[in-house]
mmCIF file of C-alpha atoms and ligand atoms in Angstrom:
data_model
loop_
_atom_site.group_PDB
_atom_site.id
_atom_site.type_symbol
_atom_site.label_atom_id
_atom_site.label_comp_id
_atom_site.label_asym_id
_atom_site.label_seq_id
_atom_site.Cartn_x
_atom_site.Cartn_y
_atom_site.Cartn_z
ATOM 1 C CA UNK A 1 3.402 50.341 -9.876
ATOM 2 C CA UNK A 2 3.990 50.525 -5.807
ATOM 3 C CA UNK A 3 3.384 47.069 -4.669
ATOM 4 C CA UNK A 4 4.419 46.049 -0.672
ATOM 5 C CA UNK A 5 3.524 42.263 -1.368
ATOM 6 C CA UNK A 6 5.118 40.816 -4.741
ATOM 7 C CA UNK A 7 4.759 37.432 -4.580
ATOM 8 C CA UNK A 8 6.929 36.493 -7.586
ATOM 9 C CA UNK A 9 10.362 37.837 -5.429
ATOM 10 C CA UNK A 10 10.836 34.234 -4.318
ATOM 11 C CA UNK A 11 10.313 32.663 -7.339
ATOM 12 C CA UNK A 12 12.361 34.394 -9.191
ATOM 13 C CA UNK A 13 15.415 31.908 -9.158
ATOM 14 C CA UNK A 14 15.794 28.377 -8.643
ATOM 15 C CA UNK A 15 18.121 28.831 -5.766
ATOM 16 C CA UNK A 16 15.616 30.855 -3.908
ATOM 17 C CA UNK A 17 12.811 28.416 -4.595
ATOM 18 C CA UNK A 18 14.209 25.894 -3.289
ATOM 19 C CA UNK A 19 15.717 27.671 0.014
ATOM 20 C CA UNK A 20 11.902 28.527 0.446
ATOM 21 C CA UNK A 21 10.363 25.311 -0.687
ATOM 22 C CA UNK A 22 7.571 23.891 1.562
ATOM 23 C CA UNK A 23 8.243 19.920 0.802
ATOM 24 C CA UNK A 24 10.575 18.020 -0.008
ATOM 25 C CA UNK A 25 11.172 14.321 -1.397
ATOM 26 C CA UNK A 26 13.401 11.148 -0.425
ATOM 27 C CA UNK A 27 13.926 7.984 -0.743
ATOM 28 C CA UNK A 28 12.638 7.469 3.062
ATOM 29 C CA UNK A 29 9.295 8.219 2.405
ATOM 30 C CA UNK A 30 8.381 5.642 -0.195
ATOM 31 C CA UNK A 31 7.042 1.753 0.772
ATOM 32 C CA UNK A 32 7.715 -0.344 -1.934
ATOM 33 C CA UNK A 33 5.048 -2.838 -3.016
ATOM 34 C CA UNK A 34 6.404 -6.215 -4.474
ATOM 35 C CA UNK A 35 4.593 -8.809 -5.801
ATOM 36 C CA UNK A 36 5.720 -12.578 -5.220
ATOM 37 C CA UNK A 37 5.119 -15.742 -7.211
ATOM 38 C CA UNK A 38 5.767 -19.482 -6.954
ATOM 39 C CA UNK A 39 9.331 -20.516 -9.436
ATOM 40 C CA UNK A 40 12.007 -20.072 -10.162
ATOM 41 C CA UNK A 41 14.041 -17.132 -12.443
ATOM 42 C CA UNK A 42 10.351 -15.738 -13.094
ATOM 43 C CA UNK A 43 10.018 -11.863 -14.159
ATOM 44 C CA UNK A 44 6.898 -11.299 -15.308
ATOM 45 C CA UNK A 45 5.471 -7.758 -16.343
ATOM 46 C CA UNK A 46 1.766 -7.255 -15.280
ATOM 47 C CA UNK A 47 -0.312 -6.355 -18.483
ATOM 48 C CA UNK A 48 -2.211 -3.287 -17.272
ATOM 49 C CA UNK A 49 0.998 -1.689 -15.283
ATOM 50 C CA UNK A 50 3.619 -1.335 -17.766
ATOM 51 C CA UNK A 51 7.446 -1.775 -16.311
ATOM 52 C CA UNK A 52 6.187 -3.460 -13.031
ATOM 53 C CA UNK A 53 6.328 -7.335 -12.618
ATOM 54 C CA UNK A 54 5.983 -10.225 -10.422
ATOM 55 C CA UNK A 55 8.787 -11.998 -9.016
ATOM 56 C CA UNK A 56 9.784 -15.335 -8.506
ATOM 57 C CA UNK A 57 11.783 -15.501 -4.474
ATOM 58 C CA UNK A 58 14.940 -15.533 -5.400
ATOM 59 C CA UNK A 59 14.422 -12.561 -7.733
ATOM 60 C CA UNK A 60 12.810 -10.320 -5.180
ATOM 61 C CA UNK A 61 15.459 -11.350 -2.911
ATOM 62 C CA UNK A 62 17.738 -9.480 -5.448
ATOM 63 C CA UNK A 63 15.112 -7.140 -6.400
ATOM 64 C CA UNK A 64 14.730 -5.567 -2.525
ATOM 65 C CA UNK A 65 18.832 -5.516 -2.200
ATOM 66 C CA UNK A 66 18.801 -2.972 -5.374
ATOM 67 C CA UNK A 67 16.087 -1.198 -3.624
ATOM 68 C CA UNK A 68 18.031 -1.189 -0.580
ATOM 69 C CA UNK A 69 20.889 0.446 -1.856
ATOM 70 C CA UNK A 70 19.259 3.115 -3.946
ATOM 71 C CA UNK A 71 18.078 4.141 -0.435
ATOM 72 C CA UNK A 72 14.249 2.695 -0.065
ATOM 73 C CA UNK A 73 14.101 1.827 3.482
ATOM 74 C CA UNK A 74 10.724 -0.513 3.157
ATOM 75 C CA UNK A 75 8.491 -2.450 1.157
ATOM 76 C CA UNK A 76 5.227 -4.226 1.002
ATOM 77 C CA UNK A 77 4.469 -8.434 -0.225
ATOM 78 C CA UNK A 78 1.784 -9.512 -1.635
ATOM 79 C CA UNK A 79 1.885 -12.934 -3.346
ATOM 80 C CA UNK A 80 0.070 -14.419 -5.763
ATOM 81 C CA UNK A 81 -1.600 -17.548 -4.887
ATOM 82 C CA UNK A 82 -1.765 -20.474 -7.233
ATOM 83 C CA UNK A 83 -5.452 -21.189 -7.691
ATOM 84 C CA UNK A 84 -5.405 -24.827 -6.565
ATOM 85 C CA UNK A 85 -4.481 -23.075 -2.859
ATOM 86 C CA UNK A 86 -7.434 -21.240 -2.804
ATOM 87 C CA UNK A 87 -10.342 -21.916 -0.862
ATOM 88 C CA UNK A 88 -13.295 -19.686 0.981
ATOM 89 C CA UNK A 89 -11.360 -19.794 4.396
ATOM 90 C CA UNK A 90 -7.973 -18.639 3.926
ATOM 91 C CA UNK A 91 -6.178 -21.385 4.988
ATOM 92 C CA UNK A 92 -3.235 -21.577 3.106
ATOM 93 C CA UNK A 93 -2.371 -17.725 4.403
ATOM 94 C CA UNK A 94 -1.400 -19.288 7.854
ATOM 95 C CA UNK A 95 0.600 -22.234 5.793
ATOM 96 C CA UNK A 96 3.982 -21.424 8.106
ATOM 97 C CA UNK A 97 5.825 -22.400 4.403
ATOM 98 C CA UNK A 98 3.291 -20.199 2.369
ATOM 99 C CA UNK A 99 4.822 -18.070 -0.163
ATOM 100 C CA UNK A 100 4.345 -15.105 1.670
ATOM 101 C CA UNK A 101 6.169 -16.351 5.358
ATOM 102 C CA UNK A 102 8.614 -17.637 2.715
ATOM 103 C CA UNK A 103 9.140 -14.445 1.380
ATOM 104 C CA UNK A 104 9.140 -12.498 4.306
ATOM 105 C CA UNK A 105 11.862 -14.663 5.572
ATOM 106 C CA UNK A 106 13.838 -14.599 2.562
ATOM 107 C CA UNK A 107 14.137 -10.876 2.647
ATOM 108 C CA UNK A 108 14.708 -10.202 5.828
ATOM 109 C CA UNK A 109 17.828 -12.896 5.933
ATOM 110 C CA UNK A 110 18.670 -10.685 2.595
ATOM 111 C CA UNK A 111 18.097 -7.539 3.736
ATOM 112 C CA UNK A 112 18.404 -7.384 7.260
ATOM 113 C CA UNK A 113 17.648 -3.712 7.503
ATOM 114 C CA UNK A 114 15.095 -3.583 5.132
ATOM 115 C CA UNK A 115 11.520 -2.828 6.652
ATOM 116 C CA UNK A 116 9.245 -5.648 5.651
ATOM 117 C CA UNK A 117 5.839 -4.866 5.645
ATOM 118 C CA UNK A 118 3.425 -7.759 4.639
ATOM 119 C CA UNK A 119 0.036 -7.799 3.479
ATOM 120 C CA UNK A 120 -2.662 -9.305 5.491
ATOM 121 C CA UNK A 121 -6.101 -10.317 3.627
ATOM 122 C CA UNK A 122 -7.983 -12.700 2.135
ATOM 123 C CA UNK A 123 -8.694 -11.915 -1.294
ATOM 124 C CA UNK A 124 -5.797 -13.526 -2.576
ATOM 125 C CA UNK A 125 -6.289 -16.785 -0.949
ATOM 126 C CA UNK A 126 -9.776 -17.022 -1.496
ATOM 127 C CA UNK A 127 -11.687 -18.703 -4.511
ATOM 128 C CA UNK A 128 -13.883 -15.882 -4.202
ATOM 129 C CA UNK A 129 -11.511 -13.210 -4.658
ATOM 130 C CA UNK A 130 -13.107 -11.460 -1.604
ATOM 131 C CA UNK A 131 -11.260 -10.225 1.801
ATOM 132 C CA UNK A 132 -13.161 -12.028 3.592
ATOM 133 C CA UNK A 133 -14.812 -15.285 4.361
ATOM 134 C CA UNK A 134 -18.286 -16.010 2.053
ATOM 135 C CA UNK A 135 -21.515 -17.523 3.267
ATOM 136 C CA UNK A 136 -24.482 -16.863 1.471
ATOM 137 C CA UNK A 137 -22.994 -13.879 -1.081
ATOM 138 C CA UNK A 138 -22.063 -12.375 2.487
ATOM 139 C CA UNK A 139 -18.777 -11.524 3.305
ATOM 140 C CA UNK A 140 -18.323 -12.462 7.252
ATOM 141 C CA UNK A 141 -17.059 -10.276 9.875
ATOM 142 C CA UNK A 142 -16.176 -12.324 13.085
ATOM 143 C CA UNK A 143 -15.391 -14.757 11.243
ATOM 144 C CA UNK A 144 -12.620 -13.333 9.241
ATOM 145 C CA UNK A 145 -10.881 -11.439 11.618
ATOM 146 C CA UNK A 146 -10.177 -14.611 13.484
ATOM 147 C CA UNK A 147 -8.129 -15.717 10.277
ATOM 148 C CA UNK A 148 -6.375 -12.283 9.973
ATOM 149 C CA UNK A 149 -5.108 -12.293 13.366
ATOM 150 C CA UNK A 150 -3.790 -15.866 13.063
ATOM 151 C CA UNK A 151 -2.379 -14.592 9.300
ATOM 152 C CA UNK A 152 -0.912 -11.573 11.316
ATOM 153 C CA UNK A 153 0.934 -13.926 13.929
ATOM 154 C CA UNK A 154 2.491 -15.950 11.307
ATOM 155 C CA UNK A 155 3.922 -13.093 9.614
ATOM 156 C CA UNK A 156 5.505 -11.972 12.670
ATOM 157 C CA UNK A 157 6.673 -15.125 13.470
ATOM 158 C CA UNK A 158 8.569 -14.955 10.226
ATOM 159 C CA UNK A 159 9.986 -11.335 11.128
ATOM 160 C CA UNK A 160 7.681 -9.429 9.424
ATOM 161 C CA UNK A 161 8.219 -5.882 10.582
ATOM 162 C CA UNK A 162 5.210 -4.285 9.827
ATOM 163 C CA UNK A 163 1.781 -5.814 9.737
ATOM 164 C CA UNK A 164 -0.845 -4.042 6.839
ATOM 165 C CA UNK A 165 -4.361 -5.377 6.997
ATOM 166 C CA UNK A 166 -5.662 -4.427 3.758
ATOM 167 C CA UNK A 167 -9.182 -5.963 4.192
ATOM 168 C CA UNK A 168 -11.546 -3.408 6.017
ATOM 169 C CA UNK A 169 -13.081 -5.889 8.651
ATOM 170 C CA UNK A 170 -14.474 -4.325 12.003
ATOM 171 C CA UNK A 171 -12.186 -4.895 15.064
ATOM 172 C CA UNK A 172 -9.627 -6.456 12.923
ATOM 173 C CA UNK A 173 -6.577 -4.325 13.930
ATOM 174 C CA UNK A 174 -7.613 -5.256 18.048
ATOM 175 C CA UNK A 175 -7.723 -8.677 17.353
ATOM 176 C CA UNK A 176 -4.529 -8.421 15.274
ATOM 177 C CA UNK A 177 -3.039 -6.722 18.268
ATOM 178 C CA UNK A 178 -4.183 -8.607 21.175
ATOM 179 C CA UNK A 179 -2.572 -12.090 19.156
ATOM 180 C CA UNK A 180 0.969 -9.722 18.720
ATOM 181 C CA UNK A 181 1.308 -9.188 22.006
ATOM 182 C CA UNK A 182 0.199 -12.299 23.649
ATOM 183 C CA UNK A 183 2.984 -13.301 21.977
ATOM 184 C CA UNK A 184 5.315 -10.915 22.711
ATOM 185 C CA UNK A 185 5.344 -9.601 19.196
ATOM 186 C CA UNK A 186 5.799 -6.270 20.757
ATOM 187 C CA UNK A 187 7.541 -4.543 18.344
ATOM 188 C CA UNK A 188 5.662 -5.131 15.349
ATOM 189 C CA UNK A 189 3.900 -2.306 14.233
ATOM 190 C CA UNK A 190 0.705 -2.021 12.572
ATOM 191 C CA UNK A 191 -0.056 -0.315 9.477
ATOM 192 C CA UNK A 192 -3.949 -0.152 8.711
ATOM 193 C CA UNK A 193 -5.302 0.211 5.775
ATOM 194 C CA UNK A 194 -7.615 2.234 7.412
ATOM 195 C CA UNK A 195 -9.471 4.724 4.740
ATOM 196 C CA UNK A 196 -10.086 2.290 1.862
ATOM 197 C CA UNK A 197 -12.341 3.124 -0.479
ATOM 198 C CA UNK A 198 -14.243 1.312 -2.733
ATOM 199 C CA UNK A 199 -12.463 2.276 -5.732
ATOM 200 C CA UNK A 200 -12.310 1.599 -9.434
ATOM 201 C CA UNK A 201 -8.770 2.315 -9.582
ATOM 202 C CA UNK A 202 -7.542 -0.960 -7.907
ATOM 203 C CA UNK A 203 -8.369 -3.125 -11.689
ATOM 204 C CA UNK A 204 -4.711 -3.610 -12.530
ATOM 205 C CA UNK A 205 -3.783 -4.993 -9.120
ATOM 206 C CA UNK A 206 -6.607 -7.645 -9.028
ATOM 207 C CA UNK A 207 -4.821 -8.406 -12.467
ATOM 208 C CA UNK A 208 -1.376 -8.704 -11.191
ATOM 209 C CA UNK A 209 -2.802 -11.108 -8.314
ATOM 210 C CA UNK A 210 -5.499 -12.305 -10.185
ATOM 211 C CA UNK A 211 -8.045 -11.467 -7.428
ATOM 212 C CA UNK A 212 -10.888 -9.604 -8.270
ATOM 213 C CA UNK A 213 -14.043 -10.110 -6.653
ATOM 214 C CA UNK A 214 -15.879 -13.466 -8.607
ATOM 215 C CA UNK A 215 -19.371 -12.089 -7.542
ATOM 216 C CA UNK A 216 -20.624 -8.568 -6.276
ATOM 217 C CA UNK A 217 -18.018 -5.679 -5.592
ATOM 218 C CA UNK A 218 -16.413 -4.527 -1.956
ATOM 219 C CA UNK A 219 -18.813 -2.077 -0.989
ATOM 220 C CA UNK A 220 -19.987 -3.905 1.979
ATOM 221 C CA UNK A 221 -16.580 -3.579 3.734
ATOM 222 C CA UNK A 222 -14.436 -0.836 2.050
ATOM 223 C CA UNK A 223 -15.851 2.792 1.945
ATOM 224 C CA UNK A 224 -18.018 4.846 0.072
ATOM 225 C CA UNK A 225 -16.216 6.770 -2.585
ATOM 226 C CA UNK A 226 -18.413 9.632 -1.268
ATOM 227 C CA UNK A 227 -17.611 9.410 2.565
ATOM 228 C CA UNK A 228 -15.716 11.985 4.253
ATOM 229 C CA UNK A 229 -16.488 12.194 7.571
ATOM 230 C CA UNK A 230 -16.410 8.499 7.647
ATOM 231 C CA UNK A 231 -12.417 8.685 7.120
ATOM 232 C CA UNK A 232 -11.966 10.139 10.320
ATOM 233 C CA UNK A 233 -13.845 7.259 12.504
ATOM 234 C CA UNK A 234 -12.321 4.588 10.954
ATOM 235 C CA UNK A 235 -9.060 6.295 11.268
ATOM 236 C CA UNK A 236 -9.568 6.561 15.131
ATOM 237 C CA UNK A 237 -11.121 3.522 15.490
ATOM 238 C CA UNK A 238 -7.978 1.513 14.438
ATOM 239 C CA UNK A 239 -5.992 3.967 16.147
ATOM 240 C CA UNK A 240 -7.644 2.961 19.353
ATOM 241 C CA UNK A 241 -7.207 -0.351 18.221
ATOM 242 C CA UNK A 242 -3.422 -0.359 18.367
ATOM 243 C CA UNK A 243 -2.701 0.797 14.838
ATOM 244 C CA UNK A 244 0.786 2.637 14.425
ATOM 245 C CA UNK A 245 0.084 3.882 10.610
ATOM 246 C CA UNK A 246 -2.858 4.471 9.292
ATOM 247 C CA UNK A 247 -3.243 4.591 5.556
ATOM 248 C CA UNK A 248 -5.658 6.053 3.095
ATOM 249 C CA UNK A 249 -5.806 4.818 -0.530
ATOM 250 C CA UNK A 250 -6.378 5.250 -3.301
ATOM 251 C CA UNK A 251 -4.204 8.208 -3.374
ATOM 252 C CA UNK A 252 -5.011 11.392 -5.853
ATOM 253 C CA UNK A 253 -8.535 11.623 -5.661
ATOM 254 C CA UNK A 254 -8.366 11.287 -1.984
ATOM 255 C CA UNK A 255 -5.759 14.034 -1.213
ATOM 256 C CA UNK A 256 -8.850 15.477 1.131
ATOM 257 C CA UNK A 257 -8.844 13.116 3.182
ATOM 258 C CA UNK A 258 -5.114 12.851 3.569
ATOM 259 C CA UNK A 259 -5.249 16.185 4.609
ATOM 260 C CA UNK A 260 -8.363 15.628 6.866
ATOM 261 C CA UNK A 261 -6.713 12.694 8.969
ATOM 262 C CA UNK A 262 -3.190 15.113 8.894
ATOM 263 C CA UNK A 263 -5.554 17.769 10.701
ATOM 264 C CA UNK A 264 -7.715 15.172 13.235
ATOM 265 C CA UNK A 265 -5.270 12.951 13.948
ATOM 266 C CA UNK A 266 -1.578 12.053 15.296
ATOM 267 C CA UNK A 267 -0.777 8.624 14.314
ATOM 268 C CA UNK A 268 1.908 8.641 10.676
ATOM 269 C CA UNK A 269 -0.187 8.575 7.606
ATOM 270 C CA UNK A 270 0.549 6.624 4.494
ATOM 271 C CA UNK A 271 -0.843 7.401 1.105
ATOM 272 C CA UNK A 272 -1.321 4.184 -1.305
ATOM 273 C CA UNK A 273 -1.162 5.363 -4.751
ATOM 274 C CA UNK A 274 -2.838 2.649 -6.886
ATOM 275 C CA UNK A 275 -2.366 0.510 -9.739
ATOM 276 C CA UNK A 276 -5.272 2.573 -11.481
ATOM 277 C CA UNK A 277 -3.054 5.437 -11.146
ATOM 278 C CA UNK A 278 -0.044 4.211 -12.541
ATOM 279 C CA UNK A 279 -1.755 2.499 -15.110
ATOM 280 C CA UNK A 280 -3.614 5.776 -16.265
ATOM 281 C CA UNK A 281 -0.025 7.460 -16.328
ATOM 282 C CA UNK A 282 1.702 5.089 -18.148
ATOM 283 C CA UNK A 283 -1.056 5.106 -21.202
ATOM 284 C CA UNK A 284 -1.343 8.630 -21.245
ATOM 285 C CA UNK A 285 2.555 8.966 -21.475
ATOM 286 C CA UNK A 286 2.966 6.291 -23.882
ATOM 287 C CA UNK A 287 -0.053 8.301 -25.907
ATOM 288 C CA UNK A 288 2.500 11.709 -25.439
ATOM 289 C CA UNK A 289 0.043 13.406 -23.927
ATOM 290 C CA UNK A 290 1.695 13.780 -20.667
ATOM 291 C CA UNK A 291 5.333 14.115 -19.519
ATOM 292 C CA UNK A 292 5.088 10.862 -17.283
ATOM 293 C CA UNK A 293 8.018 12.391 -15.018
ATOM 294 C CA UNK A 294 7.065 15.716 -14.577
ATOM 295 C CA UNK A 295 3.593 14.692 -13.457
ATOM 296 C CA UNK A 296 5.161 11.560 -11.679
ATOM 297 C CA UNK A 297 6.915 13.818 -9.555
ATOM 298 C CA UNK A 298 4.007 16.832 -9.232
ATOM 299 C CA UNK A 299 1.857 13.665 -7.279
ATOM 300 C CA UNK A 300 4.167 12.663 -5.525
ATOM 301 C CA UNK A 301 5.206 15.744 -4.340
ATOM 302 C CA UNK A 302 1.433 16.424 -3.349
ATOM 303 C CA UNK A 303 1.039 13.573 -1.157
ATOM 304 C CA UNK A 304 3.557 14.861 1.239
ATOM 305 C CA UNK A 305 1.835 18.394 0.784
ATOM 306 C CA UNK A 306 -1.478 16.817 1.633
ATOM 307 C CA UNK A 307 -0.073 15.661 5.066
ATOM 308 C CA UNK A 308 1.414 12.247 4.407
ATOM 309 C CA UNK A 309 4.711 10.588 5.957
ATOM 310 C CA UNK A 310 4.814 7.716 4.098
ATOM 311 C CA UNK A 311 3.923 7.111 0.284
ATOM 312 C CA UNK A 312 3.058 3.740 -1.465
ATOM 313 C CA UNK A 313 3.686 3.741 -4.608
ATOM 314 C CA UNK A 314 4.925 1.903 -7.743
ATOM 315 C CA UNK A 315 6.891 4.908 -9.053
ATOM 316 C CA UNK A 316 9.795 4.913 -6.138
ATOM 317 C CA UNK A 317 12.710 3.972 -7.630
ATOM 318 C CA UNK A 318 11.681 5.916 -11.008
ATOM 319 C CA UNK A 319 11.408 8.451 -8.859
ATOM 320 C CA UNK A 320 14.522 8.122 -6.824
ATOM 321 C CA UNK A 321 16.265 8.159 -9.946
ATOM 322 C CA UNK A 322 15.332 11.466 -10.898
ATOM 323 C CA UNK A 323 15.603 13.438 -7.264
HETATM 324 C C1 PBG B 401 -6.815 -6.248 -1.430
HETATM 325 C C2 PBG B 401 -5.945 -5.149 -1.932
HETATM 326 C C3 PBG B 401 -6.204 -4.386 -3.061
HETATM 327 C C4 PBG B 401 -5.147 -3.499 -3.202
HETATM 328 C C5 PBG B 401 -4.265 -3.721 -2.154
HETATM 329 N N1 PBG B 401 -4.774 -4.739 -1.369
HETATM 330 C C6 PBG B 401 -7.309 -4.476 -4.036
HETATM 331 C C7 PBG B 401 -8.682 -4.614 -3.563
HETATM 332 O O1 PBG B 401 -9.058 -4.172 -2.471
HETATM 333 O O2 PBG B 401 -9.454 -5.198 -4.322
HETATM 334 C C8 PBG B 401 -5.045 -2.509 -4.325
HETATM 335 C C9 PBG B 401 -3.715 -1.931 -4.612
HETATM 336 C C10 PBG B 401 -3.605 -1.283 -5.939
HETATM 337 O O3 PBG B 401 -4.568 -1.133 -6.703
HETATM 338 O O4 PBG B 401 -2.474 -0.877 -6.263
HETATM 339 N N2 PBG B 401 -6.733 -6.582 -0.106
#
């Protein structure tokens, strides 16, 4: 056969793959999320995401030097608040010795180079398990945006480097932004979560910080599963807010719209993969029905192929091992 156009030439050794390969890995493109407890000396492995824990402070301190040196330039705190700190307001987020401006400062005095990006929202403070401030089964707007810019301000104060709203209120990313630079926060950046869906894949986080919603479900404030178009307006919209990253999560069923924001848009995208999507890894692995690594690393890959910069996700260091 006479063919002009054989398409298998440059696959046809490793070598030559990889000279012609489109994407490529590292350790800089991975945030690593870490979740914080109160103790002391406490590892604790979250049920329904197998190999990942919670830390205790001076373990995470630890934890984020390993991570430093295997190359992981950043990572991303939430804490888990004990339950007699809850309340419908938030309050004990702007605590200046809350566990997270305790963490942040422990890490960065750890870690000095280490990007410290800290999760701002309300769900874990709040007796409802919602991201925002209840009155009458309503989650409040106004209201709670008021609270995230004051939880914003506090993390900055205590050197957070990156700010991630992870709560899907209107406006909250201006008001965020206006309190930063009023006081001269003006390099902290701002990392919106700013395509979140309303997903079913988020169950073994609200496990881990034992925050899922105690009434109702999220769909009043993140987005329909269904939207598209939608992705793109919120996108600019914190953008033109004063967002530096914007972020859409979950991550593999929304590869679209990674690619959609890549195409529209200018601003650094990061991709959250989930807890759901760990979890549903690990099980099928342990089952032997999938080679966890091989597909580990397929996903991953496929984020940056969709058009992200920066990927979330609780694989990273397996990950780093392996490239
Ligand atoms: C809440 C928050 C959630 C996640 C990150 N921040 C859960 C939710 O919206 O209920 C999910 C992360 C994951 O599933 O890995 N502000």
């Amino acid at each position: 056969m006479y063919l002009v156009n054989r398409n298998r030439r440059l696959r046809s050794s490793a070598a030559l793959r990889e000279l012609v390969q489109e994407t490529k890995l590292s350790s800089a493109d991975f945030l690593v999320p870490l979740f914080v407890v109160e103790g002391k000396k406490v590892k604790q492995e979250i049920l329904s995401m197998p190999g990942y824990y919670r830390y205790s402070l001076d373990l995470i301190t630890e934890e984020a030097k390993k991570l430093y040196a295997l190359g992981i330039r950043g990572v991303l705190l939430f804490v888990k608040v004990n339950d007699e700190d809850k309340d419908n307001t938030g309050a004990a987020a702007l605590d200046p010795n809350g566990l997270m401006q305790r963490s942040i400062r422990a890490l960065k005095k750890a870690v000095p180079e280490l990007v410290v990006c800290s999760d701002v929202a309300l769900d874990p403070y709040s007796t409802y398990g919602h991201d925002g401030i209840v009155e009458n089964g309503k989650i409040l707007n106004d209201a709670t945006v008021e609270v995230l810019a004051q939880t914003a301000l506090s993390h900055a104060e205590n050197g957070a480097d990156i700010i991630a709203p992870s709560d899907m209120m209107d406006g909250r990313v201006l008001k965020i932004r206006e309190a930063l630079e009023q006081a001269n926060y003006v390099d902290t950046a701002i990392m919106s979560y700013s395509a979140k869906y309303a997903s079913s894949f988020y169950g073994p986080f609200r496990d881990a910080l034992d925050s899922a919603p105690g009434f109702g479900d999220k769909k009043t404030y993140q987005m329909d599963v269904a939207n598209r178009k939608e992705a793109i307006v919120e996108a600019q919209c914190d953008i033109e807010e004063g967002a530096d990253i914007i972020m859409v999560k979950p991550g593999m069923a929304y590869l679209d719209i990674v690619r959609d924001l890549a195409n529209e848009l200018k601003a650094p995208i990061a991709v959250y993969q989930v807890s759901g999507e760990y979890a549903m890894l690990k099980a099928a692995a342990e089952k032997g029905w999938l080679d966890h690594d091989a597909v580990m690393m397929e996903q991953l890959i496929a984020f940056k192929r969709a058009g992200a910069s920066l990927i979330v996700s609780y694989h990273a260091t397996t990950a780093l091992t392996l490239l």
